[in-house]
PDB file of C-alpha atoms and ligand atoms in Angstrom:
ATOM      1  CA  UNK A 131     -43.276 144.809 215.928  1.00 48.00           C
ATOM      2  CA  UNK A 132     -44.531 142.613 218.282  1.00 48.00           C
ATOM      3  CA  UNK A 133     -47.009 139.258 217.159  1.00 57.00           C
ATOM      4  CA  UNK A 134     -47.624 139.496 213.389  1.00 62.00           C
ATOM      5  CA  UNK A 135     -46.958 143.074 212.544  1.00 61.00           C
ATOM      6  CA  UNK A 136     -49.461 144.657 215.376  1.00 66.00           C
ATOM      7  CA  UNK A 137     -47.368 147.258 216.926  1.00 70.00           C
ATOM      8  CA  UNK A 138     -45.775 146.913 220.808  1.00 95.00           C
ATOM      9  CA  UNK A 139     -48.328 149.661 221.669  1.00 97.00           C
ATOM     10  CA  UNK A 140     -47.334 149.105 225.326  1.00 98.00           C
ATOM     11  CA  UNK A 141     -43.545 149.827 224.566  1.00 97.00           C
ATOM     12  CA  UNK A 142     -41.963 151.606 226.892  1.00 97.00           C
ATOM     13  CA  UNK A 143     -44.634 151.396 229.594  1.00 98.00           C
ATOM     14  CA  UNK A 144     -44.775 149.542 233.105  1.00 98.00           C
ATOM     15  CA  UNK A 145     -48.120 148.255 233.737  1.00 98.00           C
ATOM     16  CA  UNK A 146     -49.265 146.131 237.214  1.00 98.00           C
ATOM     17  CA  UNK A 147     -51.774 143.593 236.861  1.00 99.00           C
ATOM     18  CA  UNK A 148     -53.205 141.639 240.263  1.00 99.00           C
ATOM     19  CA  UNK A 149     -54.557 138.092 239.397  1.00 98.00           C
ATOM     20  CA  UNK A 150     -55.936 135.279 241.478  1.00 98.00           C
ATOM     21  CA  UNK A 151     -57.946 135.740 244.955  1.00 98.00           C
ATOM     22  CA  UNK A 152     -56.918 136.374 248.030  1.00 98.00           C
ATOM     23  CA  UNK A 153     -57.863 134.116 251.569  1.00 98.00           C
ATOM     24  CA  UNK A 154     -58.104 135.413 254.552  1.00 98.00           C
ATOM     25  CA  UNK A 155     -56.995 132.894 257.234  1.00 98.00           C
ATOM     26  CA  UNK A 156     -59.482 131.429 259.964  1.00 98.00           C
ATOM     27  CA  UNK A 157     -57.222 129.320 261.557  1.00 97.00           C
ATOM     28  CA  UNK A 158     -54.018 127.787 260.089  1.00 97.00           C
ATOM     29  CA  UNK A 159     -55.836 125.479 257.930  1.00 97.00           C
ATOM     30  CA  UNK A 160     -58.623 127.393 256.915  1.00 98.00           C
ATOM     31  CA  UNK A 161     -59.489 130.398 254.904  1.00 98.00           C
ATOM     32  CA  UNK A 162     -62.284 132.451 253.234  1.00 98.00           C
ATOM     33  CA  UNK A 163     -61.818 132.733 249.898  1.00 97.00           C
ATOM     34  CA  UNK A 164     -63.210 132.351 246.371  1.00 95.00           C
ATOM     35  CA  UNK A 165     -63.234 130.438 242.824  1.00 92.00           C
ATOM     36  CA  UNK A 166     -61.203 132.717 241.009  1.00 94.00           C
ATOM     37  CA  UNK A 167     -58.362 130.824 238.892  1.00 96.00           C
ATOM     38  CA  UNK A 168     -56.260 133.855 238.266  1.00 98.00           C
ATOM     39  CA  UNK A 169     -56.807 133.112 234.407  1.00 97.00           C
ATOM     40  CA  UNK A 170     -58.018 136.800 233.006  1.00 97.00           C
ATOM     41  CA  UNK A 171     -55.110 138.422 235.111  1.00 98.00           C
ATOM     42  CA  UNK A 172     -52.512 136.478 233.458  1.00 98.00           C
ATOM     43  CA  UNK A 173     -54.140 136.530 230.063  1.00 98.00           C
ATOM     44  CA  UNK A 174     -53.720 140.168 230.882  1.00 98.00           C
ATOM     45  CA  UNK A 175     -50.026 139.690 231.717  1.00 98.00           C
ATOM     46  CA  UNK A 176     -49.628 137.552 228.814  1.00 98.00           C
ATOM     47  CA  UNK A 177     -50.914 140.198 226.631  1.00 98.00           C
ATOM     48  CA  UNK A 178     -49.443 143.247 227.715  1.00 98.00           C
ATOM     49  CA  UNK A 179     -45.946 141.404 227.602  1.00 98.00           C
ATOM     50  CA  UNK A 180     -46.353 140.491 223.502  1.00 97.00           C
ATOM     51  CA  UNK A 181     -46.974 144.347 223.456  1.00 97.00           C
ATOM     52  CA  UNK A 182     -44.083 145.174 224.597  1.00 97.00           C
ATOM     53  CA  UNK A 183     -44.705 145.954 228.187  1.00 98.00           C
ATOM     54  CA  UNK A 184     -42.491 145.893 231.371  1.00 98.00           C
ATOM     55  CA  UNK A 185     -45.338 143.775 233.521  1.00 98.00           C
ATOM     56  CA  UNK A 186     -46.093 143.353 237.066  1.00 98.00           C
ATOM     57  CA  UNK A 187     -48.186 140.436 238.484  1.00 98.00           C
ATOM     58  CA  UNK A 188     -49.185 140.688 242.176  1.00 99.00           C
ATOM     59  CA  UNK A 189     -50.518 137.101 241.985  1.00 98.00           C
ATOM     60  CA  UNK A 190     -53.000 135.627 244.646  1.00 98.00           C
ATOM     61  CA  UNK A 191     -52.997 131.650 245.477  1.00 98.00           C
ATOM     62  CA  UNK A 192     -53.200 130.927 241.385  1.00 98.00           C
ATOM     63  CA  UNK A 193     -51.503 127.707 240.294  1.00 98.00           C
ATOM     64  CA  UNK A 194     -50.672 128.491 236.415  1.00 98.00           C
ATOM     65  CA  UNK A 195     -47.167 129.038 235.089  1.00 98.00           C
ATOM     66  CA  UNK A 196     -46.003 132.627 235.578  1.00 97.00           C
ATOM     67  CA  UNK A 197     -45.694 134.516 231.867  1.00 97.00           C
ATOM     68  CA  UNK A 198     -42.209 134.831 231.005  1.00 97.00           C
ATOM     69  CA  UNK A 199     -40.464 138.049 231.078  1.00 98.00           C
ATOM     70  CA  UNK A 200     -43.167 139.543 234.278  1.00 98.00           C
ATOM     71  CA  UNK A 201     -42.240 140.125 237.499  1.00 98.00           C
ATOM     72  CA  UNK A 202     -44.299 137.593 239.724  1.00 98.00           C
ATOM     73  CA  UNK A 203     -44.976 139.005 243.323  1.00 98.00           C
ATOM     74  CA  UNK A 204     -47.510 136.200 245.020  1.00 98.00           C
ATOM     75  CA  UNK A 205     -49.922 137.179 247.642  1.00 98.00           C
ATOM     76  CA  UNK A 206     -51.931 135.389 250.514  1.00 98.00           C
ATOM     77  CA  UNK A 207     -54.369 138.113 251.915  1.00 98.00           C
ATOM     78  CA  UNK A 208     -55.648 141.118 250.484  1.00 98.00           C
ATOM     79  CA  UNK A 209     -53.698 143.186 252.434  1.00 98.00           C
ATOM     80  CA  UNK A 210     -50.375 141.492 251.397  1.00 98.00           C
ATOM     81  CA  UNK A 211     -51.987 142.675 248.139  1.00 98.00           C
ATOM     82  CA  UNK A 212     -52.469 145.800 248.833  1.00 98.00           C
ATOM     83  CA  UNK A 213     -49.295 145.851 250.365  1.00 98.00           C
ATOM     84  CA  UNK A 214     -47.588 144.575 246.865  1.00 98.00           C
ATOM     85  CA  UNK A 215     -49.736 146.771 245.179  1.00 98.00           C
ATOM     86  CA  UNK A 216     -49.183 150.129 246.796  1.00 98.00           C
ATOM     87  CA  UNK A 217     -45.327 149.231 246.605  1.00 98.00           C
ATOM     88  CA  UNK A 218     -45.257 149.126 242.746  1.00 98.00           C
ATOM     89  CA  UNK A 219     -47.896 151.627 241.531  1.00 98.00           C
ATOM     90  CA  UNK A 220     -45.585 154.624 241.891  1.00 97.00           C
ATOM     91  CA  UNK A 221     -44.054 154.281 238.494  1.00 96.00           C
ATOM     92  CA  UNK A 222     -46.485 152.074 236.855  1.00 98.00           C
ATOM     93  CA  UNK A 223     -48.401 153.574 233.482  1.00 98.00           C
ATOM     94  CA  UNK A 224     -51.895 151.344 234.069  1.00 98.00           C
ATOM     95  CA  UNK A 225     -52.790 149.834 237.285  1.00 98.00           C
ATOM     96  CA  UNK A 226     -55.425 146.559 236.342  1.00 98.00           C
ATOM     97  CA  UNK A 227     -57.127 145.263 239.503  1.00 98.00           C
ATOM     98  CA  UNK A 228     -58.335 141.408 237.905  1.00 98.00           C
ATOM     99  CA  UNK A 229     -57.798 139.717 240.921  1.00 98.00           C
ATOM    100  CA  UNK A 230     -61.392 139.255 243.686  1.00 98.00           C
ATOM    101  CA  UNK A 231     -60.189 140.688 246.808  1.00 98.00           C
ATOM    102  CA  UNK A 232     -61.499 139.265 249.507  1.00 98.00           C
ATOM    103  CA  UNK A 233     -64.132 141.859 250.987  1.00 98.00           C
ATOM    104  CA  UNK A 234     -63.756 140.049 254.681  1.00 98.00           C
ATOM    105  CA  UNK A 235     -61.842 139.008 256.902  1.00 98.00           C
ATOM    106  CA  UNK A 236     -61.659 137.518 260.070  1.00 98.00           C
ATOM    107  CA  UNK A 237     -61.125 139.816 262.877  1.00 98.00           C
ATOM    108  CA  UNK A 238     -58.474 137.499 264.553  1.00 97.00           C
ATOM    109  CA  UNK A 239     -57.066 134.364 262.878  1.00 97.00           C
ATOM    110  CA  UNK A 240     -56.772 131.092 265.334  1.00 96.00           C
ATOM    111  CA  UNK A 241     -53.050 130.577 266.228  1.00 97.00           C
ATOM    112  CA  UNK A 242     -53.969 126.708 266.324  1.00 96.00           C
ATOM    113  CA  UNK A 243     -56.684 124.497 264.255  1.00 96.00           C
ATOM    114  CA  UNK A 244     -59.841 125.334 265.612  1.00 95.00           C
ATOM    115  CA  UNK A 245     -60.815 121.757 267.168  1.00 94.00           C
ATOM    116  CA  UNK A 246     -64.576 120.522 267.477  1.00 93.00           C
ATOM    117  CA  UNK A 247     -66.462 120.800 270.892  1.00 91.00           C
ATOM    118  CA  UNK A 248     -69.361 118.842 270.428  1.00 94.00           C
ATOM    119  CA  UNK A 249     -71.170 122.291 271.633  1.00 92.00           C
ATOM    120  CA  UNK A 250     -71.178 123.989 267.496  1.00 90.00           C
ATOM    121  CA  UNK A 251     -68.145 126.120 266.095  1.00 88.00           C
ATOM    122  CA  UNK A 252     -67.920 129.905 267.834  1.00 90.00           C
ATOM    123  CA  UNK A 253     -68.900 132.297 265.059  1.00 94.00           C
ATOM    124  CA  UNK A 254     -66.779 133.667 262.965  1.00 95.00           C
ATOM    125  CA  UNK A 255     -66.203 137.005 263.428  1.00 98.00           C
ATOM    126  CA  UNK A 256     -65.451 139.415 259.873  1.00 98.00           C
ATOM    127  CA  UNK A 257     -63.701 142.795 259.628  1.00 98.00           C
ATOM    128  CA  UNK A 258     -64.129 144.706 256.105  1.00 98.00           C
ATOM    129  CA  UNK A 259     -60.809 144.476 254.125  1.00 98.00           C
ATOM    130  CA  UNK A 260     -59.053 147.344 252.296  1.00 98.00           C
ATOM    131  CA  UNK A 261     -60.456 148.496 249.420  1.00 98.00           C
ATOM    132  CA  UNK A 262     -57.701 148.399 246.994  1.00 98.00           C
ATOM    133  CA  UNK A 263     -59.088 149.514 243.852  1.00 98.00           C
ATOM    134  CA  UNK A 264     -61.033 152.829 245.557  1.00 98.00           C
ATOM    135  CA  UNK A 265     -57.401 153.679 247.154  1.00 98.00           C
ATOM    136  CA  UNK A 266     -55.624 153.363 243.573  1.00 98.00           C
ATOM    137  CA  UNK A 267     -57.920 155.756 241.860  1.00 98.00           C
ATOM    138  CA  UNK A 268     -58.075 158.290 244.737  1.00 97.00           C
ATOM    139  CA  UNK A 269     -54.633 158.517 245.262  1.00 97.00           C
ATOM    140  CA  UNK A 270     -53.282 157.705 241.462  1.00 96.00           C
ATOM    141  CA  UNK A 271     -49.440 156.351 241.897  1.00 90.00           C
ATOM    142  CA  UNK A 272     -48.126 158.828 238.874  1.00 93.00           C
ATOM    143  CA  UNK A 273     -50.382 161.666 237.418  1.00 93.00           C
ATOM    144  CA  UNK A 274     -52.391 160.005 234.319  1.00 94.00           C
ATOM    145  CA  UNK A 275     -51.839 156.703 235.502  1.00 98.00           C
ATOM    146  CA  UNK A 276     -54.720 154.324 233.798  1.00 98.00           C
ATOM    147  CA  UNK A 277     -56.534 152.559 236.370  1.00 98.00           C
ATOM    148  CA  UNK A 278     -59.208 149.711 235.211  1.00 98.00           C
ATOM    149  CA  UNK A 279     -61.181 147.438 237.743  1.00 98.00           C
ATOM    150  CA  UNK A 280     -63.106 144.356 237.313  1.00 98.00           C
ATOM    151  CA  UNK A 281     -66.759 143.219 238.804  1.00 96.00           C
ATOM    152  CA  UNK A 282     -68.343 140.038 238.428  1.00 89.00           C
ATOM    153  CA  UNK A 283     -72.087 141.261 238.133  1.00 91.00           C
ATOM    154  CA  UNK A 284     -75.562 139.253 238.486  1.00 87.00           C
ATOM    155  CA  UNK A 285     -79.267 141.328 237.833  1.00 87.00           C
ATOM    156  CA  UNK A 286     -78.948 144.406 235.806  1.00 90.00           C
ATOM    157  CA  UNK A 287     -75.181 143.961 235.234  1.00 91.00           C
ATOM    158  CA  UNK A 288     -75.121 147.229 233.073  1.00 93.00           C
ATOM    159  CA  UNK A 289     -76.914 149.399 235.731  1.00 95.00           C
ATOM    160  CA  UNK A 290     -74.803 148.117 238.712  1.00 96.00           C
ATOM    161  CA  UNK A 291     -71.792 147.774 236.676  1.00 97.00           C
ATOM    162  CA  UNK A 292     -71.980 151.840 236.220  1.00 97.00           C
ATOM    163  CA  UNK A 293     -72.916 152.481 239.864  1.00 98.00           C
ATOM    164  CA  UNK A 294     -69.720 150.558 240.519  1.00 98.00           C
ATOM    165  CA  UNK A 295     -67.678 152.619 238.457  1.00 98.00           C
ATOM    166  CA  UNK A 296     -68.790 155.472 240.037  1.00 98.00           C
ATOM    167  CA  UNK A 297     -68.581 154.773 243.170  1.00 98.00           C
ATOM    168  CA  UNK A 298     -64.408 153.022 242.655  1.00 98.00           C
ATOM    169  CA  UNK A 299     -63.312 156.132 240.496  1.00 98.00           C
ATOM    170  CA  UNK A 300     -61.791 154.087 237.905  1.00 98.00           C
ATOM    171  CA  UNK A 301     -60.991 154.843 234.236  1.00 98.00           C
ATOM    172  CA  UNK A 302     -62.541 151.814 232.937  1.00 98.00           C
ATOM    173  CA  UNK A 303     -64.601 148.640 234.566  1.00 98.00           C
ATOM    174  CA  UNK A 304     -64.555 145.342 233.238  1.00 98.00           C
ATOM    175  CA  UNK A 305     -68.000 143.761 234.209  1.00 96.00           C
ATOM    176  CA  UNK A 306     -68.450 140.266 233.910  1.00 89.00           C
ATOM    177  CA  UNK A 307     -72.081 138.675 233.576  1.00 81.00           C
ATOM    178  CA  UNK A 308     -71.868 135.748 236.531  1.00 74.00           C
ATOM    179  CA  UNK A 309     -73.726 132.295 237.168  1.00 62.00           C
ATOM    180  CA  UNK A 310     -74.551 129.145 235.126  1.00 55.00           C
ATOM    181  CA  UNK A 311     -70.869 128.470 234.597  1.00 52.00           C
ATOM    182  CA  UNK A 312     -69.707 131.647 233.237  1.00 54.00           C
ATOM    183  CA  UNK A 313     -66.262 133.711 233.969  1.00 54.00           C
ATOM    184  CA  UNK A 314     -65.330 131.637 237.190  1.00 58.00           C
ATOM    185  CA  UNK A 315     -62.866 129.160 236.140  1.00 59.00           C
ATOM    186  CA  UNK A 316     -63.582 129.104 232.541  1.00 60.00           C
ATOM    187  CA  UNK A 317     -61.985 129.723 229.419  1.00 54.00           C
ATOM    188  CA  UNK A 318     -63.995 131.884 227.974  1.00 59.00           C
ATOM    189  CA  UNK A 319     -65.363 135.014 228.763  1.00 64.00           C
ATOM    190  CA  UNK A 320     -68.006 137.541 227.823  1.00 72.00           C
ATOM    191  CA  UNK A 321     -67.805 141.251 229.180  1.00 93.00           C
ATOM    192  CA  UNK A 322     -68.650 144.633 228.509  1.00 95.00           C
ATOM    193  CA  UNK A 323     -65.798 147.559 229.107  1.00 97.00           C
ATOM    194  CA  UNK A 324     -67.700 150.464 230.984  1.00 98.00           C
ATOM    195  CA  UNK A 325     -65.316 154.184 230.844  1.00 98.00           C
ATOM    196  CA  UNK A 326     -65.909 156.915 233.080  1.00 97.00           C
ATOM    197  CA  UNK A 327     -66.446 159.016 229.850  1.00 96.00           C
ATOM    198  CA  UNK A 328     -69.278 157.225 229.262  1.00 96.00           C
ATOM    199  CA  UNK A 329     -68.827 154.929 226.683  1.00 96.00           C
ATOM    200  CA  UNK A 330     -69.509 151.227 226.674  1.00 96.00           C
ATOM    201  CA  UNK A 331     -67.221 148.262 225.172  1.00 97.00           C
ATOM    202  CA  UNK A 332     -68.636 145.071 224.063  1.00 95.00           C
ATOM    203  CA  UNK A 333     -66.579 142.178 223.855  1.00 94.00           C
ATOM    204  CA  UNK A 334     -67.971 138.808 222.695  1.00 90.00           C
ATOM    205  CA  UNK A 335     -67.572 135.825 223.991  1.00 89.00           C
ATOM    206  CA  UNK A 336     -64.150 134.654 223.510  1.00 91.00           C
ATOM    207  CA  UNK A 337     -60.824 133.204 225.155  1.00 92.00           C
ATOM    208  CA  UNK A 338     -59.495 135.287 228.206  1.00 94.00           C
ATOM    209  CA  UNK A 339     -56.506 136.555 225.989  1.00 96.00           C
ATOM    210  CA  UNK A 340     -59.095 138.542 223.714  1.00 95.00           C
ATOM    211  CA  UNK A 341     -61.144 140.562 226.119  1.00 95.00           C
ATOM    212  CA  UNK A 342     -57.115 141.194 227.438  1.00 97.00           C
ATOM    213  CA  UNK A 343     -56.442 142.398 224.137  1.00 97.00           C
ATOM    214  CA  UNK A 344     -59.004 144.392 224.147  1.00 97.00           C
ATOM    215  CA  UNK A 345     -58.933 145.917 227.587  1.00 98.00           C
ATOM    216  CA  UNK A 346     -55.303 147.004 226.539  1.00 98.00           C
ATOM    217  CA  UNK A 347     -57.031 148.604 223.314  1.00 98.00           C
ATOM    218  CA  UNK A 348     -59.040 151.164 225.604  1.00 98.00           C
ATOM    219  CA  UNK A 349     -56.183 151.027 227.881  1.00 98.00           C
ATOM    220  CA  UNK A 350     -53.494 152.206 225.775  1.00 98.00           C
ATOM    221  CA  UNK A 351     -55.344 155.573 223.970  1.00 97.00           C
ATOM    222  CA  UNK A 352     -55.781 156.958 227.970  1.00 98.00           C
ATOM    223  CA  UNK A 353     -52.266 156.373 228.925  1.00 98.00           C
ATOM    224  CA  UNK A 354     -50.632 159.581 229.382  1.00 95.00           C
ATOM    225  CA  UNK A 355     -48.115 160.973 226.699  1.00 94.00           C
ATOM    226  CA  UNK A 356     -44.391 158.349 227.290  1.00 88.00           C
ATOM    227  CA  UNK A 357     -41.659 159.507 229.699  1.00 79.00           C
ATOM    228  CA  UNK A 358     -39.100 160.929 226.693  1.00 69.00           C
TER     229      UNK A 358
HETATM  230  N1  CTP B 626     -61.372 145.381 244.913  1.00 84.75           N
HETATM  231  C1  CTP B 626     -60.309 145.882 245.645  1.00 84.75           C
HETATM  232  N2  CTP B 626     -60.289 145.776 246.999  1.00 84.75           N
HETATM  233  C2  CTP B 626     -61.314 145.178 247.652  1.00 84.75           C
HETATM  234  C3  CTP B 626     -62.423 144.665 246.929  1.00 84.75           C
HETATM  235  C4  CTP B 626     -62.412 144.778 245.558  1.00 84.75           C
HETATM  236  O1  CTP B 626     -59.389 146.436 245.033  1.00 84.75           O
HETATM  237  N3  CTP B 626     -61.275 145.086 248.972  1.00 84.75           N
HETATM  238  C5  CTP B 626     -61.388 145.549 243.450  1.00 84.75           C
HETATM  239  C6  CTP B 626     -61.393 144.245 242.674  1.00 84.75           C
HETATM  240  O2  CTP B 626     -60.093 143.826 242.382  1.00 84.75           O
HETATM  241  C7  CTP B 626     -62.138 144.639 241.403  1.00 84.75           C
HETATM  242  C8  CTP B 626     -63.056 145.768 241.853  1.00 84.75           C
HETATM  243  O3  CTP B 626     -62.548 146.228 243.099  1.00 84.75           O
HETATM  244  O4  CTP B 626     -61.263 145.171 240.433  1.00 84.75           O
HETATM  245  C9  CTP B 626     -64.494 145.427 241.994  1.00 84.75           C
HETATM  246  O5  CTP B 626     -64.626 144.364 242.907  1.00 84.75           O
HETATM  247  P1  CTP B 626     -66.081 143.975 243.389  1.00 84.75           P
HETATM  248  O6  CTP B 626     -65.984 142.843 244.335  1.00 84.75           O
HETATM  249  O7  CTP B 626     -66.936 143.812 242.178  1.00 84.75           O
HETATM  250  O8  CTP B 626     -66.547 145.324 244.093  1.00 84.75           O
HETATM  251  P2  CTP B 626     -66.863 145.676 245.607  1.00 84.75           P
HETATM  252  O9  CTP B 626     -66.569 147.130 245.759  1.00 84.75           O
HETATM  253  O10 CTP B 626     -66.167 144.754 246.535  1.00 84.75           O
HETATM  254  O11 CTP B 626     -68.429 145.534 245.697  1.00 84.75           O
HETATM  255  P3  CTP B 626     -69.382 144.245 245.978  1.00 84.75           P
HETATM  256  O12 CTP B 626     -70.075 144.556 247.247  1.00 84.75           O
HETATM  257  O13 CTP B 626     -70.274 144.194 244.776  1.00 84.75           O
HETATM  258  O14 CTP B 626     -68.499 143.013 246.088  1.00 84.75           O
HETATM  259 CA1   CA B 627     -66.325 142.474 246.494  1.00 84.75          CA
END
């Protein structure tokens, strides 16, 4: 029995979990990137551990302490991600895509600091990044394998938040409601768990570790039946 009597429901099982945000270099000193701390993806690491998981961590620039007992992997770009990613999923039970991917990327990255001219910067050029997530639930590492995404959501969260769930082929999309100083970089959290069977999750605002828990609690009824 794992924390005070709830059972290690995740015994057994090898789940990956990617956390953070990647950058995509400019030049050696610059990047495009984005505010995310990496702080859901290693609640979810934190979590999935105390139930008794084997974990994975493909972690992306995040400066917390790694959870003991996972495998940390870090990342720079999304396709090192990807990379990381793709290399672990073939035995893994859930896949759980927290970390923001980068969507762009520079076309070429500046082999030397880009140096003022007095004559304004050249623009930036951008080249679409991998889609990660879409790739995962196409191609499925292990028949049955639980895949969840994540999208940060402004607007009609719950009307984009299905098109998105759609349109990635996921089992399950966490969607974060955005702006005013929610999700990014906070400690608390307030989501609702969309499943491509239709159904719809609510989870209150709380610490990062309970919408994990909870994730893992619509995670762990789709996982397919344990290697014996
Ligand atoms: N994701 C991914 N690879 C990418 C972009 C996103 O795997 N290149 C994953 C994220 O990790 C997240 C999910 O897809 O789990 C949704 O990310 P989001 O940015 O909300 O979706 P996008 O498809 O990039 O759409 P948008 O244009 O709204 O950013
Ligand atoms: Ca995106």
């Amino acid at each position: 029995l794992a924390r005070g009597g709830l059972p290690a429901d995740l015994a057994g099982r090898h789940v990956l979990i990617t956390a953070g945000g990647t950058r995509e270099p400019i030049d050696p000193v610059r990047f495009i990137g984005n505010r995310s701390s990496g702080r859901q993806g290693y609640a979810l690491a934190a979590t999935a551990l105390a139930r008794g998981a084997r974990v994975s961590l493909v972690s992306a620039n995040v400066a917390l302490p790694p959870p003991a007992g996972a495998e940390v992997v870090g990342v720079g770009t999304a396709r090192e991600l990807r990379d990381a990613v793709l290399a672990r999923s073939g035995d893994a039970d859930a896949v759980v895509m927290a970390a923001a991917v980068a969507d762009f990327r520079p076309t070429e990255t500046a082999t030397g600091k880009i140096k003022k001219t007095g004559e304004g910067p050249a623009p930036v050029e951008l080249v679409e990044n991998p889609d990660v997530l879409l790739r995962l639930s196409a191609e499925r590492g292990r028949p049955g394998q639980v895949v969840v995404g994540f999208a940060a959501e402004t607007d009609d969260v719950l009307a984009n938040g299905r098109a998105k769930l759609r349109r990635k082929g996921c089992d399950l999309l966490v969607v974060n409601q955005v702006g005013e100083g929610r999700a990014f970089g906070t400690e608390d959290n307030q989501a609702v768990v969309l499943a491509a069977d239709g159904s719809a999750t609510e989870v209150g605002s709380g610490p990062k570790e309970d919408l994990a828990d909870r994730v893992w609690d619509l995670v762990v009824p789709r996982l397919a039946p344990a290697d014996t």
